[in-house]
XYZ file of C-alpha atoms in Angstrom:
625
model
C -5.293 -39.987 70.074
C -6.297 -38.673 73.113
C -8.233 -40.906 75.451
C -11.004 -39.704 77.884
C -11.558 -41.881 81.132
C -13.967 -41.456 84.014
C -13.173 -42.829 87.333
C -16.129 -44.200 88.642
C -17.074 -42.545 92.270
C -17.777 -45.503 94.210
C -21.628 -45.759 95.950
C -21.805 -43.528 99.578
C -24.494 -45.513 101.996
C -24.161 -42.285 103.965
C -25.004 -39.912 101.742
C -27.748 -37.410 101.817
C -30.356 -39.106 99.965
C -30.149 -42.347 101.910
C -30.025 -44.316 105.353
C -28.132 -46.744 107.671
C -30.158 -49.732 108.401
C -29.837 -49.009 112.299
C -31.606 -45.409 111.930
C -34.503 -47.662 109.720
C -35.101 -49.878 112.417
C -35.204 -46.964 114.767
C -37.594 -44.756 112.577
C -39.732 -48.483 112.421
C -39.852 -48.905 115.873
C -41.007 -45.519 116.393
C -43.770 -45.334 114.474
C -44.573 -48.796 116.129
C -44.084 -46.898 119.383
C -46.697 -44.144 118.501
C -49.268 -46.740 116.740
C -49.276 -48.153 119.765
C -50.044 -45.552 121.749
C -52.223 -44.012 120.093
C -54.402 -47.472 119.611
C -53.623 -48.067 123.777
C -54.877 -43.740 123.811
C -58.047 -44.832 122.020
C -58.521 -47.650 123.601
C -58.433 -46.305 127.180
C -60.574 -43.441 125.970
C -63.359 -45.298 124.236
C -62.941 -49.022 124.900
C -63.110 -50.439 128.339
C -66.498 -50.710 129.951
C -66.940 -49.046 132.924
C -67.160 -50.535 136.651
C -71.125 -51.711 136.899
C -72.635 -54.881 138.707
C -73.050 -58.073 136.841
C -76.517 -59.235 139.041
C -76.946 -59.240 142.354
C -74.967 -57.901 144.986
C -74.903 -58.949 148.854
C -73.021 -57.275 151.646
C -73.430 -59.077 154.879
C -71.851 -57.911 158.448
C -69.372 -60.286 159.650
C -70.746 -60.983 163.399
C -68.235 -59.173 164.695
C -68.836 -56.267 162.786
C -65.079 -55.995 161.600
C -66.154 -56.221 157.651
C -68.551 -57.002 155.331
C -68.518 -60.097 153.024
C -69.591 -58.983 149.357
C -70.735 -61.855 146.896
C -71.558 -60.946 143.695
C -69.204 -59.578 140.512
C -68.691 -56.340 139.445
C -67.349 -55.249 136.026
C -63.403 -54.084 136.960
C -60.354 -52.978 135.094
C -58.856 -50.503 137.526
C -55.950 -50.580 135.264
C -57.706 -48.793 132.414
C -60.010 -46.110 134.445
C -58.704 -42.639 134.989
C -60.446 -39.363 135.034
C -58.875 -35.892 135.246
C -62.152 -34.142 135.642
C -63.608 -31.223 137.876
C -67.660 -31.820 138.548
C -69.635 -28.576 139.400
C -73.584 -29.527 140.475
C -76.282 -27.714 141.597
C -78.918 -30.224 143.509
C -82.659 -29.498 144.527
C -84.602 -32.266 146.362
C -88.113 -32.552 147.015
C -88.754 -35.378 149.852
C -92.023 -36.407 151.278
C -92.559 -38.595 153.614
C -95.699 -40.118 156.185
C -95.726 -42.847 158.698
C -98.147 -44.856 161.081
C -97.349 -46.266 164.227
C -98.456 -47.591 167.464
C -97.200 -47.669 171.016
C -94.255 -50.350 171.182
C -93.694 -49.648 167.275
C -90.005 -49.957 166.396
C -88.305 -48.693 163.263
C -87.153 -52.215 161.383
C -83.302 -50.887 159.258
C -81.072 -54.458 159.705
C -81.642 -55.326 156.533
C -81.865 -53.734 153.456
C -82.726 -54.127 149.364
C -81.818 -51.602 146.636
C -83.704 -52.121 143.595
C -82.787 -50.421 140.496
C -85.540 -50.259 138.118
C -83.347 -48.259 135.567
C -81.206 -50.643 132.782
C -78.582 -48.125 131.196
C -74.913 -47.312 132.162
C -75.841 -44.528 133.867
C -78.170 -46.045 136.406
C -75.976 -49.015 136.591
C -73.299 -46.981 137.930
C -75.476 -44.768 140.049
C -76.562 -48.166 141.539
C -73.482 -49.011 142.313
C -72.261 -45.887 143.881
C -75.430 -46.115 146.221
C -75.062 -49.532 147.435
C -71.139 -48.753 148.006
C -71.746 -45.874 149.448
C -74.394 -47.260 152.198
C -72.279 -50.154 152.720
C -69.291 -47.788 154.197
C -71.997 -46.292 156.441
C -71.937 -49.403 158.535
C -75.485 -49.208 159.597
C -76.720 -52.518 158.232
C -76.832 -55.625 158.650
C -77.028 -56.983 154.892
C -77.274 -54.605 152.135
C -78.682 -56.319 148.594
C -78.656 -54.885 145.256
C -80.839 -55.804 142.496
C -80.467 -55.159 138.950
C -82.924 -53.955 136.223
C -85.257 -57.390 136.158
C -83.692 -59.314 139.133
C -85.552 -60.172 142.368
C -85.451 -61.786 145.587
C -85.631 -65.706 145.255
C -89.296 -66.395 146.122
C -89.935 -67.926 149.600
C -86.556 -66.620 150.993
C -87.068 -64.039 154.147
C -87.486 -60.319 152.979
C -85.137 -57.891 154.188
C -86.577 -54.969 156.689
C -86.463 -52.253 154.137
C -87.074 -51.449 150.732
C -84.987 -48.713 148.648
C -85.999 -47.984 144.387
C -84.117 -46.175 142.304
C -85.543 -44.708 138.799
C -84.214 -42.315 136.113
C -87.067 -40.094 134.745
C -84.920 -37.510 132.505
C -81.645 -37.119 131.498
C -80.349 -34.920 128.967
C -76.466 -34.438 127.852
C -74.745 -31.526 126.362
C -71.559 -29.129 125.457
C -68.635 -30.820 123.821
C -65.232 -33.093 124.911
C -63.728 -31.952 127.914
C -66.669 -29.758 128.875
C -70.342 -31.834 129.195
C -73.312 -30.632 130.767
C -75.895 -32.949 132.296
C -79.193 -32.503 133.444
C -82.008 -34.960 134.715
C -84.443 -36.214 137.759
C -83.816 -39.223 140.038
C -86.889 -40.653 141.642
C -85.917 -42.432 145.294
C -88.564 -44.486 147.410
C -88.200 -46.150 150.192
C -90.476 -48.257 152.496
C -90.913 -51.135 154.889
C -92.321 -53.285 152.126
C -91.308 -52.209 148.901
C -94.599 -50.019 148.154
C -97.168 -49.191 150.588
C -100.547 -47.498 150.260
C -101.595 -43.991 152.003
C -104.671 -46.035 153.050
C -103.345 -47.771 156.581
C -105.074 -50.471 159.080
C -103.497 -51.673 161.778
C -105.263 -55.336 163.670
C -104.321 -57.132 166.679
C -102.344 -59.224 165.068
C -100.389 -56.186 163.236
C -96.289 -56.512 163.728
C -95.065 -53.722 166.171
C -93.500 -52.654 163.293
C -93.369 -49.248 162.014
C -95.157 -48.253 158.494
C -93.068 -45.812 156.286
C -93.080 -44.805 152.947
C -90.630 -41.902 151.723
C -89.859 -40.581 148.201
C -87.619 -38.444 147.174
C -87.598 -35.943 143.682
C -84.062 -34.952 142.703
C -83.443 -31.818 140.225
C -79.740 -32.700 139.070
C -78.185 -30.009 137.053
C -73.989 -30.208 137.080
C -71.192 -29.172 134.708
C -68.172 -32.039 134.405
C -64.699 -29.772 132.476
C -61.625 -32.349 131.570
C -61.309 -35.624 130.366
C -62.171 -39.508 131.458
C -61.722 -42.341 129.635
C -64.575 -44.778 128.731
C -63.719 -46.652 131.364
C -64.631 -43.896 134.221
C -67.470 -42.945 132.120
C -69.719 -41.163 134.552
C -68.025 -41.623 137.636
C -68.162 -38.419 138.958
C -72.135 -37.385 138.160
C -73.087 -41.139 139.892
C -70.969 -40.549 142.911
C -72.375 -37.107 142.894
C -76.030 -38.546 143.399
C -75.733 -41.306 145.497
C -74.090 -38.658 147.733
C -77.548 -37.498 147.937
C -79.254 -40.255 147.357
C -77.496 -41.673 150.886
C -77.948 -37.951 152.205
C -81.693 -38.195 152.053
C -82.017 -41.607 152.933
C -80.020 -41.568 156.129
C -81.803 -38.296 157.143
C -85.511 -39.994 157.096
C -83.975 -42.900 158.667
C -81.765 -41.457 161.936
C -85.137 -39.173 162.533
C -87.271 -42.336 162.914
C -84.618 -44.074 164.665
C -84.625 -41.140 167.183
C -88.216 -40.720 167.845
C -89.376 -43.995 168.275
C -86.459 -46.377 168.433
C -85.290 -48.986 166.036
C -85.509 -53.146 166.740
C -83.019 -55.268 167.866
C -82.056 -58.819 167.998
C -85.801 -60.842 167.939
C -86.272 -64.378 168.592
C -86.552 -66.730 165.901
C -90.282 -67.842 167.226
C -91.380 -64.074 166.023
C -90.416 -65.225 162.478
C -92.861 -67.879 161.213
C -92.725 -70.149 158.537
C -93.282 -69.385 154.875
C -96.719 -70.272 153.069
C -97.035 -69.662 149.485
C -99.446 -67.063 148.080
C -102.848 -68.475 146.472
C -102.422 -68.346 142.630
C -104.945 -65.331 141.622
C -106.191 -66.138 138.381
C -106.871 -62.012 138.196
C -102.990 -61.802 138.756
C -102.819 -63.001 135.140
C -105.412 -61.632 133.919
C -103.938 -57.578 135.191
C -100.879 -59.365 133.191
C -99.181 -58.382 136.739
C -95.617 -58.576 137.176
C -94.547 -60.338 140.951
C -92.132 -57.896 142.657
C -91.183 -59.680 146.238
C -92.668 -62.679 147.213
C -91.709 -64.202 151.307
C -91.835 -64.809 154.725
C -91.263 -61.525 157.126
C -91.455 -60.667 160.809
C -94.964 -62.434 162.722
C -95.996 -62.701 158.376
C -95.946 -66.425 156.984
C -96.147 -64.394 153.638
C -95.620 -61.084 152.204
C -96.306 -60.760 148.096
C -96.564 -57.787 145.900
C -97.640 -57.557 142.337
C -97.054 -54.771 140.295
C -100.176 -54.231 137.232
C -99.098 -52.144 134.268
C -100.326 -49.163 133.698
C -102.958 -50.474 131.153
C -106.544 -49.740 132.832
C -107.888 -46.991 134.948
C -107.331 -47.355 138.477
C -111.142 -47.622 139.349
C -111.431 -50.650 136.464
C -108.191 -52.598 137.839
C -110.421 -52.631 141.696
C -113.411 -54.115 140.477
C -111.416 -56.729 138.228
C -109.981 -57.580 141.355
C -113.076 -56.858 143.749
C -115.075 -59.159 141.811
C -112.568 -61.866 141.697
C -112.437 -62.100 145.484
C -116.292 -61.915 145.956
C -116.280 -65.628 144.150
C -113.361 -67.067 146.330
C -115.215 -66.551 149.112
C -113.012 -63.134 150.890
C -114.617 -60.687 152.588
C -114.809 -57.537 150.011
C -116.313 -54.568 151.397
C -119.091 -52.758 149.262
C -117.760 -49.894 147.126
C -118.146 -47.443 144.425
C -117.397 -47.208 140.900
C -114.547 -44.934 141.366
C -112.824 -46.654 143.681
C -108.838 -46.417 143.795
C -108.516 -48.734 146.748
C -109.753 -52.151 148.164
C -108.768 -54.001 151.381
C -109.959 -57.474 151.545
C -109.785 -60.152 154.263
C -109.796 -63.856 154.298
C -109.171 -65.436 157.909
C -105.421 -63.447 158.562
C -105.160 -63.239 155.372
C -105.422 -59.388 153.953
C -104.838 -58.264 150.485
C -104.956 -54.997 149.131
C -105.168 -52.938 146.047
C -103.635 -49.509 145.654
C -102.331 -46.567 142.673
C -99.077 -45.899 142.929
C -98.433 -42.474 144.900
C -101.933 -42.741 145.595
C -102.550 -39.852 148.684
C -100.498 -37.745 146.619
C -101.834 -34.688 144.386
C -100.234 -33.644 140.889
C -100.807 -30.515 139.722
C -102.265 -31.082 136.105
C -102.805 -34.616 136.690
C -105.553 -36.304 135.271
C -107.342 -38.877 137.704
C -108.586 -40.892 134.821
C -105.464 -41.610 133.369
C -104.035 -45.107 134.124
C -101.095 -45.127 135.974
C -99.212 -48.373 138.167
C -101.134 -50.474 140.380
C -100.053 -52.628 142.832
C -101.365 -55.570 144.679
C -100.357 -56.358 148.023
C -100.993 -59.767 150.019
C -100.492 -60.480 153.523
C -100.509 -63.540 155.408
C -100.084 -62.667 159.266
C -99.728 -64.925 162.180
C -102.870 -66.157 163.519
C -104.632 -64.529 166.809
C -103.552 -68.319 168.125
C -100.083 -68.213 166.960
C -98.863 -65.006 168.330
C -100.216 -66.059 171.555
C -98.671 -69.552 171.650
C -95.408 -67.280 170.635
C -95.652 -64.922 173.259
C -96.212 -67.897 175.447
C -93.138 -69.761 174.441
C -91.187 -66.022 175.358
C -92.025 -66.193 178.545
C -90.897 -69.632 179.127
C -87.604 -69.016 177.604
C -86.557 -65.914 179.096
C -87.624 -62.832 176.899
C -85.900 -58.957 177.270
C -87.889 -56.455 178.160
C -87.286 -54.375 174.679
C -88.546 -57.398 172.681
C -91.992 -57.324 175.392
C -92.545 -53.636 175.245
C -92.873 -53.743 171.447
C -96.315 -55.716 171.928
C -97.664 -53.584 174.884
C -100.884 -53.470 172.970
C -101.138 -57.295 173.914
C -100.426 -56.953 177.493
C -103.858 -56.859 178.092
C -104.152 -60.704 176.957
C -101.417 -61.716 179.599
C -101.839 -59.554 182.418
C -100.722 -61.846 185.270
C -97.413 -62.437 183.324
C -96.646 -58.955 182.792
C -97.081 -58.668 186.450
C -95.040 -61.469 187.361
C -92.409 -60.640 184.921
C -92.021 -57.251 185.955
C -92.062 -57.760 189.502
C -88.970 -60.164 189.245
C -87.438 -57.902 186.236
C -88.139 -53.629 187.463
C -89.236 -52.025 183.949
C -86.537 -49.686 182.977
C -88.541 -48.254 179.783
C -91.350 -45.257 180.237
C -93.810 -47.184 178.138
C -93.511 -50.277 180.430
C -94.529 -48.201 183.926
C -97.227 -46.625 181.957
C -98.568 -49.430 180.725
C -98.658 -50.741 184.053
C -100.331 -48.027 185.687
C -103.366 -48.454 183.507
C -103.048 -52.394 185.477
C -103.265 -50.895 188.613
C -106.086 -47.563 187.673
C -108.729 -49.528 189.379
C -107.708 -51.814 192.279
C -104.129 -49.795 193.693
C -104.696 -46.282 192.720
C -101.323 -45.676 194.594
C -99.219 -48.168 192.891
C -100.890 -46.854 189.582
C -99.550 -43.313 190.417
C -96.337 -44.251 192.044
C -96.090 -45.973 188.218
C -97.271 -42.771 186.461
C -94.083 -40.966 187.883
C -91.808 -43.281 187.059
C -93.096 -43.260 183.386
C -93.043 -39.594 183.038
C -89.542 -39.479 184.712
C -87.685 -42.241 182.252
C -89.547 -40.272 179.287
C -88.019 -36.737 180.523
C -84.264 -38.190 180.932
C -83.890 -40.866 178.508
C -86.018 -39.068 175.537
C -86.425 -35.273 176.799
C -89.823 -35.648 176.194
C -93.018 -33.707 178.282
C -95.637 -35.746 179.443
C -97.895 -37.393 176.691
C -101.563 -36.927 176.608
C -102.230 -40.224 177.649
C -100.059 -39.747 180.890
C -102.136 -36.420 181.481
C -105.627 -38.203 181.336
C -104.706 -40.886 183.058
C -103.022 -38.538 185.879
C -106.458 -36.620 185.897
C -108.555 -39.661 186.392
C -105.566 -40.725 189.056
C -106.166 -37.080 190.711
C -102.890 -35.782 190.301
C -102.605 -31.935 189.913
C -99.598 -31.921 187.239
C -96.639 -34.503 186.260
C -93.150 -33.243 187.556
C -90.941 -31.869 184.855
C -87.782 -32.368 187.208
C -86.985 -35.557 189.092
C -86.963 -35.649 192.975
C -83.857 -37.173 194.897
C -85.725 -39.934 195.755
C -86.972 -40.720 192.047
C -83.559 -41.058 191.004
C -82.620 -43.133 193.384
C -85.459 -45.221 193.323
C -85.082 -45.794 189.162
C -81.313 -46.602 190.213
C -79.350 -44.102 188.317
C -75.942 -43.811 189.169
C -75.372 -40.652 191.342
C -72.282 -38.278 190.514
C -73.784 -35.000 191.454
C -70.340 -34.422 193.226
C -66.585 -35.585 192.725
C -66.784 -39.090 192.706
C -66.256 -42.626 190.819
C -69.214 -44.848 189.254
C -68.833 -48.189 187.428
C -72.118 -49.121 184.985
C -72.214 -52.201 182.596
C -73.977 -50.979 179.168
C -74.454 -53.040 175.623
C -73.581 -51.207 172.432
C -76.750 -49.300 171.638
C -78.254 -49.496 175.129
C -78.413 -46.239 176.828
C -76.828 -45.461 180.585
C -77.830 -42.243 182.308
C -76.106 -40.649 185.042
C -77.123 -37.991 187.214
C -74.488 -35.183 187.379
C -76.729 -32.951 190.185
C -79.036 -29.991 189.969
C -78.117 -26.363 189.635
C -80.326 -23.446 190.406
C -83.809 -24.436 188.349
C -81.419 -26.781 186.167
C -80.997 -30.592 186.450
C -78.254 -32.135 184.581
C -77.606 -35.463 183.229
C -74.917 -37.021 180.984
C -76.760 -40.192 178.511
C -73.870 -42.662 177.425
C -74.279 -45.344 174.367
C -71.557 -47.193 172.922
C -72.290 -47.298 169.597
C -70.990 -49.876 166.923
C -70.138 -49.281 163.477
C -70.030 -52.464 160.810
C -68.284 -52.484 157.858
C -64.424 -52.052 156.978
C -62.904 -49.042 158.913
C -65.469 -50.428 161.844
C -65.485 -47.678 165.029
C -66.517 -48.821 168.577
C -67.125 -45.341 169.777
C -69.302 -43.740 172.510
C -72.142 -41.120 172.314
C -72.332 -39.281 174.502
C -74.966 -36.068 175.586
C -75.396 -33.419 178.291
C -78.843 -32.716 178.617
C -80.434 -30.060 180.948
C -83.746 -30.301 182.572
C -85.816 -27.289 183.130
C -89.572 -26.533 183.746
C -90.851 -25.708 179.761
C -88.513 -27.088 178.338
C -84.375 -28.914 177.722
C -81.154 -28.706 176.275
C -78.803 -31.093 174.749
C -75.106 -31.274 173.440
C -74.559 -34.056 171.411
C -71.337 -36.144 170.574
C -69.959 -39.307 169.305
C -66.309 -39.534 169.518
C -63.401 -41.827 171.351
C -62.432 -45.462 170.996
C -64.283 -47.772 173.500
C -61.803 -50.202 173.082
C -58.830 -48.723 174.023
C -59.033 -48.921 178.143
C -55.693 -46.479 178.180
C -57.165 -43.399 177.619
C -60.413 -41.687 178.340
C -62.670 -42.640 176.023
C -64.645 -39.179 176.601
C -64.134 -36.008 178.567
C -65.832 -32.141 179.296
C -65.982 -30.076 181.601
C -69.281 -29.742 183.860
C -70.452 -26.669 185.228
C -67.123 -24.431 184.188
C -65.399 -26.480 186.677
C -65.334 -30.180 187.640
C -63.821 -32.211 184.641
C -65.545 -35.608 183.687
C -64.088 -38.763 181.978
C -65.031 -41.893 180.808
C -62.861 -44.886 180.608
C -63.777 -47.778 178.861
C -62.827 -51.766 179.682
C -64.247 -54.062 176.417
C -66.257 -57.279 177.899
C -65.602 -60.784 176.429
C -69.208 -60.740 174.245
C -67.194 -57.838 171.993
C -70.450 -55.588 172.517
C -70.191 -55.583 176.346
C -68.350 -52.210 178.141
C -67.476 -51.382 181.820
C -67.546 -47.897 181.802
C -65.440 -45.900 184.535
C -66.913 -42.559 184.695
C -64.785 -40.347 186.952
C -65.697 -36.635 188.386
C -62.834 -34.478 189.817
C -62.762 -30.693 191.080
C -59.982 -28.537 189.823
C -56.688 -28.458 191.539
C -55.464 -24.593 192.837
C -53.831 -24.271 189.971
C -54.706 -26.323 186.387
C -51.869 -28.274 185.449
C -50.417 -27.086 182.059
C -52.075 -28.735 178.688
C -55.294 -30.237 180.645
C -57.100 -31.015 177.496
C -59.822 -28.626 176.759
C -63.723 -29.743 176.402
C -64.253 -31.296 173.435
C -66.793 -29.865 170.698
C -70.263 -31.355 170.386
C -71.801 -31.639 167.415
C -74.713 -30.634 168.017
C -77.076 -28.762 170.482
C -80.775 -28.288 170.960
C -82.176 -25.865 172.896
C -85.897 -26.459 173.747
């Protein structure tokens, strides 16, 4: 009997159709591996929030102008924000701008407020990028930023200027990895938040120049590649605070140049806060308080902003009629009235449409649009003279004085006095006191004319004005000088390096220094020096410094800030003058930190130029008048 057996094949872990328990774990942890990335791939891309403020911001210049000290948060995970993206933009801005001033006006730019009146991410990171951005430009003093529905606290002191922000259209398009993006930005900016076309100006008035700007920016750009959530519109709001800052700086540095902008001011110049009234028509208009606080020679500054509910004629008479019964003084008007000015004692308030002065096309006047109600509470007739008074007793600088020239009239024999002791180095200062001397010292009054039109043709290449030329006529002088004699520049004191020479002058960051550098043919050349200081983180101490040529009809000027004022090794600046002599300026940093000796040396060329003498440097800028 035959017997059939089958060995048994024993089991083979390694076979073909199954697995070792190490390559398991190292297939699980894999696929735990990609999970993981994938979730952390999503995550980055669509989760984190992007960097926005979380309320107020405040930047404030240390006082020695090495930094800034921020308080406020900001949203920030640096760790999960990154953008591989390239931005193309095409950018079209309409700006408009007026102003009213006075003589002694100053622009007022220590202080600044951003308010964003648009709530969604992309505003929030526009605002951002804006108050960032002017921060590194080191101009200010304080910077603030205000959220969507934030304001100042009431009663607190009101910054200088007032910035808005708004978002009237945006649209987005294409697909992931290539957007498009399209919208308008609306910028304003003014010395108190909104301002009417409709000025006045009192004796009590600050010295303080009135502007209102506002800006209309066409944004159009195409973003290609790829950001997660987390840099969500970086790029575009960089892109338009760019211009944002662009436009703002540009209306600012040309007021700053043409008629100056304030310094330090005593605290007597800054009175103390008084509440507004409460308006029952406030509630009534259902208005909305936008800044409410004490400002410079104002115990009280308020603005209201009415919705845009009611005609613009309607919201006046409310608000006219309301005033009649509380005893102001309301001027008669008409039915269609877009504007009222009211006064109570120094007490004015005012009623204005927003962008009133300015024509639409396709507009219609009857529709209702913002309104905005203005109070002012000025210093007292009484006041400003007691504070004037308490100047003179304590010592005040001539810059703070010239800024209420308008006055002078009130204190006549302490202008004289002061002046007498302290020579006037400003043009309006001389001219103001040739009108004192018109009718009892012709002379002096003429020998004051010159000096007046001189400072104004070096320090601001300016002709005469047509108040110099009247008052020369009635003074019977044939025509101001568009050159200055020998013996006006040495009678004004300006340092004299006409030839090869050495001259030491003490000058303040922002004050300016002129030195005479001689005359050549019909030409008479000067050199202007100003340290000037910038705030902020990466802080400069650097000098500006411009040629300018004097010539009858008309000047030229180079223009350059460069150097590092306090570095007393080098020069801190140096050119060439005439083709030939070579000029440089050393610099030797005071104690004060804002104090400079300035060495200013003139040399004629050796035989032969010694090998690498540095070459002038290039300006950056010249005007030709």
């Amino acid at each position: 009997m035959n017997a059939h057996t089958t060995d048994a094949m024993p089991s083979d872990e390694s076979g073909p159709h199954d697995m070792s328990t190490g390559r398991r774990i190292a297939l699980v942890v894999l696929l735990i591996v990609v999970a993981l990335s994938v979730s952390l791939g999503a995550y980055a891309m669509f989760g984190p929030n992007p960097r926005v403020p979380e309320g107020v911001l405040t930047a404030t210049a240390d006082e020695d102008g090495d930094g800034y000290r921020q308080e406020g948060d900001i949203s920030d995970d640096p760790s999960l924000v990154a953008t591989a993206t390239k931005l193309e933009s095409n950018i079209r801005t309409n700006s408009s701008s007026s102003t009213a001033s006075s003589s002694g006006d100053r622009l007022f730019d220590r202080t600044l407020a951003i308010y964003n009146l648009g709530d969604d991410l992309l505003m929030k990171r526009v605002g951002l990028a804006v108050f960032e951005q002017l921060r590194d430009e080191g101009r200010f003093d304080q910077i603030r930023y205000l959220p969507a529905g934030e304001h100042l606290p009431w009663g607190e002191r009101l910054p200088d200027f007032f910035v808005t922000l708004d978002n009237t259209s945006w649209e987005e398009g294409g697909l992931p990895g290539s957007k498009t993006f399209e919208g308008e930005f609306v910028v304003t900016a003014c010395d108190r938040f909104r301002r009417s076309s409709h000025g006045y100006h009192t004796s009590t008035s600050p010295p303080q120049l009135q502007l209102r700007f506002k800006a209309e920016i066409d944004y159009t750009a195409k973003q290609t590649g790829v950001e997660t959530s987390g840099a969500r519109y970086q790029a575009v709001s960089r892109d338009v605070a760019k211009e944002v800052v662009k436009q703002l700086t540009a209306v600012l540095d040309k007021q700053k140049e043409k008629i100056g902008s304030v310094g330090d001011l005593p605290d007597v110049l800054y009175p103390e806060y008084v509440a507004p009234p409460e308006f029952d028509v406030v509630e009534e208009l259902d208005a909305e308080k936008l800044i409410d606080g004490p400002a410079f020679m104002r115990h009280c500054l308020a603005m209201w902003e009415v919705p845009a509910k009611r005609p613009a004629n309607e919201v006046v008479e409310i608000v006219r009629e309301a005033l009649a019964n509380d005893e102001w003084k309301v001027p008669e008007g008409g039915p269609d009235d877009e504007y009222l000015r009211a006064t109570k004692d120094s007490k004015v308030l005012v009623v204005f449409r927003q962008d009133d002065g300015r024509f639409v096309a396709g507009e219609d006047a009857d529709t209702p649009k913002p309104m905005f109600i203005a109070y002012v509470h000025a210093m007292s007739h009484d006041d400003l003279q007691g504070a004037l008074e308490q100047l003179f007793d304590e010592g005040v600088d001539e810059s703070v004085l010239v800024m209420f020239q308008n006055a002078w009239h009130l204190n006549r024999d302490q202008i004289v006095k002061y002046f007498e002791e302290h020579p006037p180095t400003h043009p309006d200062a001389w001219l103001q006191l040739a009108y004192f001397y018109k009718r009892d010292d012709p002379e002096a009054a003429r020998d004051a004319l010159l000096r007046a039109n001189a400072l104004q043709r070096v320090l601001h290449q300016e002709n005469a004005s047509s108040r110099m030329k009247s008052l020369a006529e009635d003074l019977g002088m044939e025509e101001l000088p568009q050159r200055l004699s020998h013996e006006m520049i040495q009678t004004l004191g300006f340092e004299d390096l006409s030839e090869p020479g050495e001259v030491e002058v003490l000058v303040r960051a922002g004050e300016l220094k002129a030195i005479w550098l001689g005359d050549h043919d019909d030409e008479q050349r000067w050199m202007l020096l100003t340290p000037v200081h910038k705030k902020g983180e990466g802080h400069t101490r650097s000098l500006r410094a411009q040629m300018i040529t004097l010539r009858n009809g008309g000047w030229s000027r180079s223009d350059g800030t460069s150097g590092d004022l306090t570095n007393s090794e080098f020069p801190v600046h140096q050119r060439r003058v005439e083709g030939k002599d070579s000029v440089k300026v050393f610099s030797e940093p005071q104690e004060d930190g804002r104090t400079y000796l300035l060495r200013i040396e003139r040399t004629a060329p050796e035989e032969k130029e010694a090998p690498g003498e540095p070459e002038e440097p290039e300006t950056q800028g010249e005007t030709v008048i």
